[in-house]
Short mmCIF file of the C-alpha atoms (twelve columns), coordinates in Angstrom:
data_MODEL
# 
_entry.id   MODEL 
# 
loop_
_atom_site.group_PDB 
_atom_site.id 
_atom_site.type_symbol 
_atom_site.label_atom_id 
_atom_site.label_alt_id 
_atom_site.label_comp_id 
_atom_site.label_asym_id 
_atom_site.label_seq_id 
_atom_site.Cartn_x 
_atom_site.Cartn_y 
_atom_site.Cartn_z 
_atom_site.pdbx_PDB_model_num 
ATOM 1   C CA . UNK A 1   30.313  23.122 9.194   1 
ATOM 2   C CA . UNK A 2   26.955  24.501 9.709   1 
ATOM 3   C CA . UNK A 3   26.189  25.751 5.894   1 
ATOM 4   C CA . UNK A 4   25.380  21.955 5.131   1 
ATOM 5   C CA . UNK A 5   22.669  22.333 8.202   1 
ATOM 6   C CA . UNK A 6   20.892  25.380 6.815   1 
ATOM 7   C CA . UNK A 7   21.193  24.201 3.085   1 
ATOM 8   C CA . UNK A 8   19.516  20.829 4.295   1 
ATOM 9   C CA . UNK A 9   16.534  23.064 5.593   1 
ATOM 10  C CA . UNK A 10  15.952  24.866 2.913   1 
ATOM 11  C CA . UNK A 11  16.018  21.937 0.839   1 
ATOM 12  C CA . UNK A 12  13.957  20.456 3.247   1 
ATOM 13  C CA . UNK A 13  11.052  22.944 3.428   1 
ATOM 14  C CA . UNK A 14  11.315  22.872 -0.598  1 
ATOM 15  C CA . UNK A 15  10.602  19.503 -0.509  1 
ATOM 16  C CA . UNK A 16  7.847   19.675 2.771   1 
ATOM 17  C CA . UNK A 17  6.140   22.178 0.817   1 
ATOM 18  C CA . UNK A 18  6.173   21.025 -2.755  1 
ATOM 19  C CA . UNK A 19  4.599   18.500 -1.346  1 
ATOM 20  C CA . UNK A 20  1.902   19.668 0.390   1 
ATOM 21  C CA . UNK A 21  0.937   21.936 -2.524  1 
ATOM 22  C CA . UNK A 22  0.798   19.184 -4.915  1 
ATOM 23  C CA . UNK A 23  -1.129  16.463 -2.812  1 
ATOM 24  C CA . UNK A 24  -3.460  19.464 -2.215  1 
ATOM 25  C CA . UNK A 25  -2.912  20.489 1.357   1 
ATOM 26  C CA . UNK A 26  -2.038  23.915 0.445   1 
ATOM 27  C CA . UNK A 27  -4.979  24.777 -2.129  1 
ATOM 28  C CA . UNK A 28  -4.714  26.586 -5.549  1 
ATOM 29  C CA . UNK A 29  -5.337  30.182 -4.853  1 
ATOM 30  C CA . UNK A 30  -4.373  29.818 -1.046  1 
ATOM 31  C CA . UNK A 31  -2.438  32.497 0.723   1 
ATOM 32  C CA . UNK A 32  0.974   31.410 2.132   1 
ATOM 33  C CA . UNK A 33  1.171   32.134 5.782   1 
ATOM 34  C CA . UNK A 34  4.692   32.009 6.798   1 
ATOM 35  C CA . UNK A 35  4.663   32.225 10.776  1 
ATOM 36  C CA . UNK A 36  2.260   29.248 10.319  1 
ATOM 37  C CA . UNK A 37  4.328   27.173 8.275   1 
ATOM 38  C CA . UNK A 38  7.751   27.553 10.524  1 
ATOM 39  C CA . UNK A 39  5.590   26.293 13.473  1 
ATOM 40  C CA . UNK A 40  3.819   23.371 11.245  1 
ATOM 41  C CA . UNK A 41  7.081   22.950 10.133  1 
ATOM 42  C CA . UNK A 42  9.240   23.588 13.103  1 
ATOM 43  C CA . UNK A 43  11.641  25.532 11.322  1 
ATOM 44  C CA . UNK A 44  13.111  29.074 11.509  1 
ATOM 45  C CA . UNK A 45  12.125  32.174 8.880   1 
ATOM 46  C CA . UNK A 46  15.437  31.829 7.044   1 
ATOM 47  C CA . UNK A 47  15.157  28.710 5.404   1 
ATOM 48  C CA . UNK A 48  10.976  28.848 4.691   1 
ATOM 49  C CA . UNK A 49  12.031  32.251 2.837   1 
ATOM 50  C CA . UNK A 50  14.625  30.608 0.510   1 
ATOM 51  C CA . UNK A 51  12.037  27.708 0.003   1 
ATOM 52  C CA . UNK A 52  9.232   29.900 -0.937  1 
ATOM 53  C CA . UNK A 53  11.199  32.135 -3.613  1 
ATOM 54  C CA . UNK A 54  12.390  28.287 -5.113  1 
ATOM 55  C CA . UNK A 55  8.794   27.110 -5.446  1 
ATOM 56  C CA . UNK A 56  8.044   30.584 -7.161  1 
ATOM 57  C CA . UNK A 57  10.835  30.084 -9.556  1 
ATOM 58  C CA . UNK A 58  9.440   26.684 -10.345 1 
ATOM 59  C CA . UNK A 59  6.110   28.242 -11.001 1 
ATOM 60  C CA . UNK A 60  3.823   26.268 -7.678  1 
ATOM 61  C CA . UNK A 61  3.461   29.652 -6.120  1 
ATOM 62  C CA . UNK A 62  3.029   33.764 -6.998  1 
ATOM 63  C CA . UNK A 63  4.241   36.444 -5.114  1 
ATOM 64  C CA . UNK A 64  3.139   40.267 -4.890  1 
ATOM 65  C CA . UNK A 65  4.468   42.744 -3.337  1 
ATOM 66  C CA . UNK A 66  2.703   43.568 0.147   1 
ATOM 67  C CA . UNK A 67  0.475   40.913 -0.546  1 
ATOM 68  C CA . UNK A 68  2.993   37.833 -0.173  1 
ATOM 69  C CA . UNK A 69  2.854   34.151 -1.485  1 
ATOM 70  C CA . UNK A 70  -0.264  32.583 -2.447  1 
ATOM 71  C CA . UNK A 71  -0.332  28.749 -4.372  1 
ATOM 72  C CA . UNK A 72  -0.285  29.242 -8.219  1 
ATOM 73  C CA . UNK A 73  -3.796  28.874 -9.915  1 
ATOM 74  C CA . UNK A 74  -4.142  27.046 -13.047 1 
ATOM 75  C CA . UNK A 75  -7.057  27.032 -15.183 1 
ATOM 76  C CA . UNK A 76  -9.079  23.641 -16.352 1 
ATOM 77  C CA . UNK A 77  -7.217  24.066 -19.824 1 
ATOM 78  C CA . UNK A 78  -4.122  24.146 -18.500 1 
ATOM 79  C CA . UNK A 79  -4.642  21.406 -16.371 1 
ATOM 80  C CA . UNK A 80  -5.947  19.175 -19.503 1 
ATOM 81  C CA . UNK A 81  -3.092  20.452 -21.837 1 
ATOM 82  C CA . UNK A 82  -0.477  19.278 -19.163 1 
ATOM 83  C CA . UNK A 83  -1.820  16.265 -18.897 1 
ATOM 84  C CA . UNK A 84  -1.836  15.297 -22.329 1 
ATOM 85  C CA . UNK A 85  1.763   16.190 -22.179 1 
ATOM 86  C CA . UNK A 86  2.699   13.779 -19.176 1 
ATOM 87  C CA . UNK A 87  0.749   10.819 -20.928 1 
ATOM 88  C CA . UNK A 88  3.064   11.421 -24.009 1 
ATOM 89  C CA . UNK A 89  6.257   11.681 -21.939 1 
ATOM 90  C CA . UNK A 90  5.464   9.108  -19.424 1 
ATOM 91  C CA . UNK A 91  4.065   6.440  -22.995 1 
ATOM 92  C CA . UNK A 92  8.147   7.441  -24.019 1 
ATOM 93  C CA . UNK A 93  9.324   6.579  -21.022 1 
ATOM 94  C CA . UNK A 94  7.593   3.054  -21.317 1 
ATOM 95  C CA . UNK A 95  9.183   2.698  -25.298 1 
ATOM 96  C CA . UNK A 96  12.412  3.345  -23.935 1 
ATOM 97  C CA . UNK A 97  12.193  1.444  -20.835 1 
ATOM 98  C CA . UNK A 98  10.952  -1.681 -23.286 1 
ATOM 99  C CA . UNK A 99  13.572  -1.179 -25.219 1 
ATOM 100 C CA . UNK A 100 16.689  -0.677 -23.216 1 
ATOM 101 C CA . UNK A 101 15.135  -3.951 -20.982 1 
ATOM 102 C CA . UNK A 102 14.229  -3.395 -17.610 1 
ATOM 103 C CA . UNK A 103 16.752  -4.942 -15.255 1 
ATOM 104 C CA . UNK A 104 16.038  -7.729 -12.607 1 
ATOM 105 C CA . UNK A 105 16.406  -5.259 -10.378 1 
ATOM 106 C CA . UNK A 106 13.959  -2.560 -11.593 1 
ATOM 107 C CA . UNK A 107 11.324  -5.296 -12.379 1 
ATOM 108 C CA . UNK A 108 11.648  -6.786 -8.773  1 
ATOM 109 C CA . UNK A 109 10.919  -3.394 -7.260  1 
ATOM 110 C CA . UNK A 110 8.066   -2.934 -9.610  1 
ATOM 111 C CA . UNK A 111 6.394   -6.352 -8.504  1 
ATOM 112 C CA . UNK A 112 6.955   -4.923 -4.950  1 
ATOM 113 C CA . UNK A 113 5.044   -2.657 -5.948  1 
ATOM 114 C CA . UNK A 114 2.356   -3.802 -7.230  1 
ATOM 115 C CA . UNK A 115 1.751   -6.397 -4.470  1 
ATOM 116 C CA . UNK A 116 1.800   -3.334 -2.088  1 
ATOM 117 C CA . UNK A 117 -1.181  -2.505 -4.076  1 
ATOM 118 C CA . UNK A 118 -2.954  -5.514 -3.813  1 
ATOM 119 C CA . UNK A 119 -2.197  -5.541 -0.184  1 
ATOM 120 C CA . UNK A 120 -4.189  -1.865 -0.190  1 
ATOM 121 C CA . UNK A 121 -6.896  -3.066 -2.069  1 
ATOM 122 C CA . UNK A 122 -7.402  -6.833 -0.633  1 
ATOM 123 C CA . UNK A 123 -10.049 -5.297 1.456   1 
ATOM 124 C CA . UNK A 124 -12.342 -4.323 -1.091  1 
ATOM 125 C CA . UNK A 125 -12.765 -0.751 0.316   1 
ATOM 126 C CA . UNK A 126 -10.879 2.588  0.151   1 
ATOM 127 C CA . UNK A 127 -9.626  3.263  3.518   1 
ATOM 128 C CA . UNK A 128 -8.977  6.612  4.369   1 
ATOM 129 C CA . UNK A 129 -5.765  6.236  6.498   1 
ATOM 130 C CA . UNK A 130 -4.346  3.925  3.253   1 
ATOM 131 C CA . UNK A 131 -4.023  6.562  0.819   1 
ATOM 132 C CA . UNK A 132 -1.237  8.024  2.135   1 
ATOM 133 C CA . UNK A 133 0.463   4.533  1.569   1 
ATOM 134 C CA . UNK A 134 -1.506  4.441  -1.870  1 
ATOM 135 C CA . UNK A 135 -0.289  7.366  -2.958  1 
ATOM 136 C CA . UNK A 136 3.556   6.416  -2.223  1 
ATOM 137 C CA . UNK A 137 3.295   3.367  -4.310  1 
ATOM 138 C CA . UNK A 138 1.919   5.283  -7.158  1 
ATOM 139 C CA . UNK A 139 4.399   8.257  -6.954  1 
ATOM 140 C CA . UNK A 140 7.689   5.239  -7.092  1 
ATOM 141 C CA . UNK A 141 6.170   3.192  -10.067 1 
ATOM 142 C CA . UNK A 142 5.699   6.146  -12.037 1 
ATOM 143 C CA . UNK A 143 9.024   7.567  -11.230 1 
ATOM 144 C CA . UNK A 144 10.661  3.645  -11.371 1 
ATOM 145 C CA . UNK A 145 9.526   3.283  -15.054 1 
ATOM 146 C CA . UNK A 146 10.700  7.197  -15.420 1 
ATOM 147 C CA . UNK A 147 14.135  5.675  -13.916 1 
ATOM 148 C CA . UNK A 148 14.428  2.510  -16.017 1 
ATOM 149 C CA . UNK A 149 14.121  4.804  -19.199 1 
ATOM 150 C CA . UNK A 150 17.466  6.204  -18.474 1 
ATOM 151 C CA . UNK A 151 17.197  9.280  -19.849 1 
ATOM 152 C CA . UNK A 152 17.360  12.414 -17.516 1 
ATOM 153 C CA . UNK A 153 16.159  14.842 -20.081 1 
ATOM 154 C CA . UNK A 154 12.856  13.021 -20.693 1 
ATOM 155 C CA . UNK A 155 13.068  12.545 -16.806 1 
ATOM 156 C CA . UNK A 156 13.062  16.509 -15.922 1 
ATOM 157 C CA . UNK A 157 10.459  17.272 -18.420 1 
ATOM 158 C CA . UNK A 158 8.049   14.993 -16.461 1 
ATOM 159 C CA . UNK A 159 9.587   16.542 -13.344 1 
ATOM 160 C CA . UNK A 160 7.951   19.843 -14.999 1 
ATOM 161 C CA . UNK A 161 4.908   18.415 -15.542 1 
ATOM 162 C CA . UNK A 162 4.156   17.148 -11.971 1 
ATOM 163 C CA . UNK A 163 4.975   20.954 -10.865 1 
ATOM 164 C CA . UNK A 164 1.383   21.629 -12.438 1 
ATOM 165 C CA . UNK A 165 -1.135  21.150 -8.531  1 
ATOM 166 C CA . UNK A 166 -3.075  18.570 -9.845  1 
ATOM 167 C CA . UNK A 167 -1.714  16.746 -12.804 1 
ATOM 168 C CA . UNK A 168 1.233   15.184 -10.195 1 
ATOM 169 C CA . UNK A 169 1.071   11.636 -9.612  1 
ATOM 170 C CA . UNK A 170 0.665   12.402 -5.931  1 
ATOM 171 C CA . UNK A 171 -2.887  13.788 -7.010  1 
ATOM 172 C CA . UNK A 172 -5.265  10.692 -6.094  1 
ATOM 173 C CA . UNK A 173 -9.267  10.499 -6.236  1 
ATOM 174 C CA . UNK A 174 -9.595  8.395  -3.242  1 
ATOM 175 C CA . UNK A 175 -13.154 8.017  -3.281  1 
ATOM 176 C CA . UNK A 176 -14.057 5.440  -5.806  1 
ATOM 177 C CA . UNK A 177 -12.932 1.743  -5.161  1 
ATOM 178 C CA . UNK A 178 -13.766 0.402  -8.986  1 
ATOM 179 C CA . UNK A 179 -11.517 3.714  -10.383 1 
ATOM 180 C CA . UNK A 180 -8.680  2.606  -7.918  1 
ATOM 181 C CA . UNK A 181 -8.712  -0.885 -9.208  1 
ATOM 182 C CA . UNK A 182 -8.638  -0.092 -12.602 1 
ATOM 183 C CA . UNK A 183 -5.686  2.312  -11.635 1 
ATOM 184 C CA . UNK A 184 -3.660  -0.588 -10.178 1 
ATOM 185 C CA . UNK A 185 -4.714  -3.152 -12.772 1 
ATOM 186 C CA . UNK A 186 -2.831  -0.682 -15.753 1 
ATOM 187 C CA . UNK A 187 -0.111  -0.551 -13.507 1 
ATOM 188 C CA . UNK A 188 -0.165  -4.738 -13.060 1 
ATOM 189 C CA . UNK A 189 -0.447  -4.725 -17.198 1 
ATOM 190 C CA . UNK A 190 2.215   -2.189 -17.856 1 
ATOM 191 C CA . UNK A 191 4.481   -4.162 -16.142 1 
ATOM 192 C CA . UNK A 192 3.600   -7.286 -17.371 1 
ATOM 193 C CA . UNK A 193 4.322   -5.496 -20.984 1 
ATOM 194 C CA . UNK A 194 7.591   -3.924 -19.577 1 
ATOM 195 C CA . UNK A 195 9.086   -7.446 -18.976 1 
ATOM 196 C CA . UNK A 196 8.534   -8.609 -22.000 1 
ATOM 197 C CA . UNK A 197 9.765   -5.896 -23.336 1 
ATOM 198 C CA . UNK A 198 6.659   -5.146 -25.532 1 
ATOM 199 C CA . UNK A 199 7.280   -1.132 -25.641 1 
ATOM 200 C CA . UNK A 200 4.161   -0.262 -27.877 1 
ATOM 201 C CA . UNK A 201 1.529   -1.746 -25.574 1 
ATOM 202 C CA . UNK A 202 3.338   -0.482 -22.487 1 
ATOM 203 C CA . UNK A 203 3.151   2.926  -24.123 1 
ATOM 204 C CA . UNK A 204 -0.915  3.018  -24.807 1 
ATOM 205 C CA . UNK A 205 -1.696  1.167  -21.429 1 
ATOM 206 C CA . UNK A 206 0.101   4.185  -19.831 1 
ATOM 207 C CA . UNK A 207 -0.704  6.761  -22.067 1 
ATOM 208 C CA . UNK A 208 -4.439  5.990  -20.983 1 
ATOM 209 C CA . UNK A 209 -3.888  5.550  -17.726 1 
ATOM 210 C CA . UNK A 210 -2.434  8.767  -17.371 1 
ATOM 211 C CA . UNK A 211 -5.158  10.432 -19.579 1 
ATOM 212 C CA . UNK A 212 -8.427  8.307  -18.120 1 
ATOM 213 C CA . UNK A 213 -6.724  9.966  -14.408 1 
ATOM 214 C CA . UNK A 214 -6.847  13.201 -16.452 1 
ATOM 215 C CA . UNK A 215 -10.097 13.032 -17.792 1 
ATOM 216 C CA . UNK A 216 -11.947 12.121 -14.148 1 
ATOM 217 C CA . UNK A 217 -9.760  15.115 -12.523 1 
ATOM 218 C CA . UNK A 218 -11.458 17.868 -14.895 1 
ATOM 219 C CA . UNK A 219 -14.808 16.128 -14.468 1 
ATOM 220 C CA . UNK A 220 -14.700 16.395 -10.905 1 
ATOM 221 C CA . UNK A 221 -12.934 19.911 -10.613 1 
ATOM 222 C CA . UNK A 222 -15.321 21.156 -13.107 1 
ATOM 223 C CA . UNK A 223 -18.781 19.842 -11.214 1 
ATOM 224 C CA . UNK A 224 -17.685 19.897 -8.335  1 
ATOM 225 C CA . UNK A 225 -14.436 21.775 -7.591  1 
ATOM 226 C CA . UNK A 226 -14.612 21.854 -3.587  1 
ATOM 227 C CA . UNK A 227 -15.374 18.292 -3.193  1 
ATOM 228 C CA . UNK A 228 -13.214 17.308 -5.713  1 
ATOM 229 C CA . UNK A 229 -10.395 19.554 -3.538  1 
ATOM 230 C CA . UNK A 230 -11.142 17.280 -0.179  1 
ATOM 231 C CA . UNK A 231 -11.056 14.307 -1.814  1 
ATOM 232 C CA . UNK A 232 -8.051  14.710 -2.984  1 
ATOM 233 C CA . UNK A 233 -6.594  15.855 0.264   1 
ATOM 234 C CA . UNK A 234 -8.173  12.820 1.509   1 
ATOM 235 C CA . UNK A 235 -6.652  10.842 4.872   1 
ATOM 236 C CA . UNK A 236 -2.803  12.899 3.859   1 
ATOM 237 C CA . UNK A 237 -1.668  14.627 7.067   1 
ATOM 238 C CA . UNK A 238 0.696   17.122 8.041   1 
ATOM 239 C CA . UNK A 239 2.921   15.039 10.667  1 
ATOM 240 C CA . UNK A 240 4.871   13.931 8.047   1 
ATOM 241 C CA . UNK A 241 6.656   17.143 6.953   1 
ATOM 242 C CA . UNK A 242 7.181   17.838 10.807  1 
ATOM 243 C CA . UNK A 243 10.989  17.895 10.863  1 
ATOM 244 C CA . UNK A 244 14.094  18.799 13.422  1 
ATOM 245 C CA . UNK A 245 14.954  22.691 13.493  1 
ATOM 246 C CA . UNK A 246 18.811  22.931 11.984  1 
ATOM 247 C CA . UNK A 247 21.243  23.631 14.585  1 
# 
């Protein structure tokens, strides 16, 4: 029947624009234009409507009357406050993970990884058309080790935290090869705690990693907020939330 066909482009667009808003495409403060999106898109009103009022529920977007949608804004407090809360959920995560044992499995597809990583980096230079590659690696090992905890509650709260533009793990300063490296080498040790089970020092090594990423966000958007904004858009593109009109 065609209901699943217009469900699966709503959730589509959801997902399309969620996305875009938190990897920065869609800027804080930025009006929502909706004939623009169905053509970037290539979809029809009906389901861009249903997505926008979602990502307003969720709290990405405002909407006035006669005004329409524009992306939420968050202040430089909020954006510190949420991140201290992801760095404590995301350290639990790690205890629990460490705890319960990380399958064969789960550790395989973290070492997959990570040498996806290394591949990035073997250059020794950022390059501009890797981050969007980058930044899928990053967004599964956070959300692997979120997934080896095993406990969906602790799962949705980060969920809720990554709804905040710029504290998502989709957020990356790709500017700065020796701040990359350092990323990728926490992630390299926070496994190498995880399969050993050691739950404490997986829990600090992400607990800063999350907050050091927190820390050099603020910095940046508080020097140098438009710079900050491009960088973090960096190489992403839009022909990846092109999808099929429903039929």
């Amino acid at each position: 029947m065609m209901i699943v066909s217009k469900h699966t482009a709503a959730d589509g667009a959801t997902a399309a624009l969620r996305e875009m808003i938190l990897a920065g495409q869609l800027k804080p403060g930025e009006r929502v234009h909706q004939d623009h999106l169905s053509e970037l898109l290539g979809l029809s009103r009906t389901p861009l409507r249903t997505a926008l009022a979602t990502l307003t529920t969720d709290g990405l977007l405002d909407y006035e009357a006669n005004c329409g949608y524009r992306v939420r804004e968050f202040s430089l407090d909020t954006i510190r406050s949420v991140f201290e809360i992801r760095s404590v959920l995301e350290a639990q995560a790690c205890r629990i993970a460490a705890r319960l044992g990380c399958s064969d499995d789960m550790l395989d597809k973290l070492d997959a990884l990570l040498k996806r990583g290394d591949d990035i980096l073997a250059s020794g230079e950022l390059k501009p058309a890797a981050l969007p590659d980058w930044r899928r690696m990053n967004v599964d090992f956070h959300e692997t080790i979120i997934h080896a905890a095993n406990n969906p509650l602790l799962g949705e709260f980060v969920g809720r935290t990554h709804n905040v533009p710029m504290v998502s793990d989709r957020v990356i300063l790709w500017d700065d090869f020796y701040i990359i490296q350092r990323s990728h080498d926490d992630h390299h040790r926070i496994t190498r705690a995880l399969r050993h089970r050691e739950g404490e020092r997986a829990a600090a090594i992400m607990n800063e990693h999350v907050s050091f990423a927190g820390d050099l966000l603020i910095d940046r958007l508080g020097t140098d907020p438009e710079a900050a904004v491009q960088h973090l858009i960096g190489a992403a593109g839009v022909s990846k939330f092109k999808m099929k009109k429903a039929k």
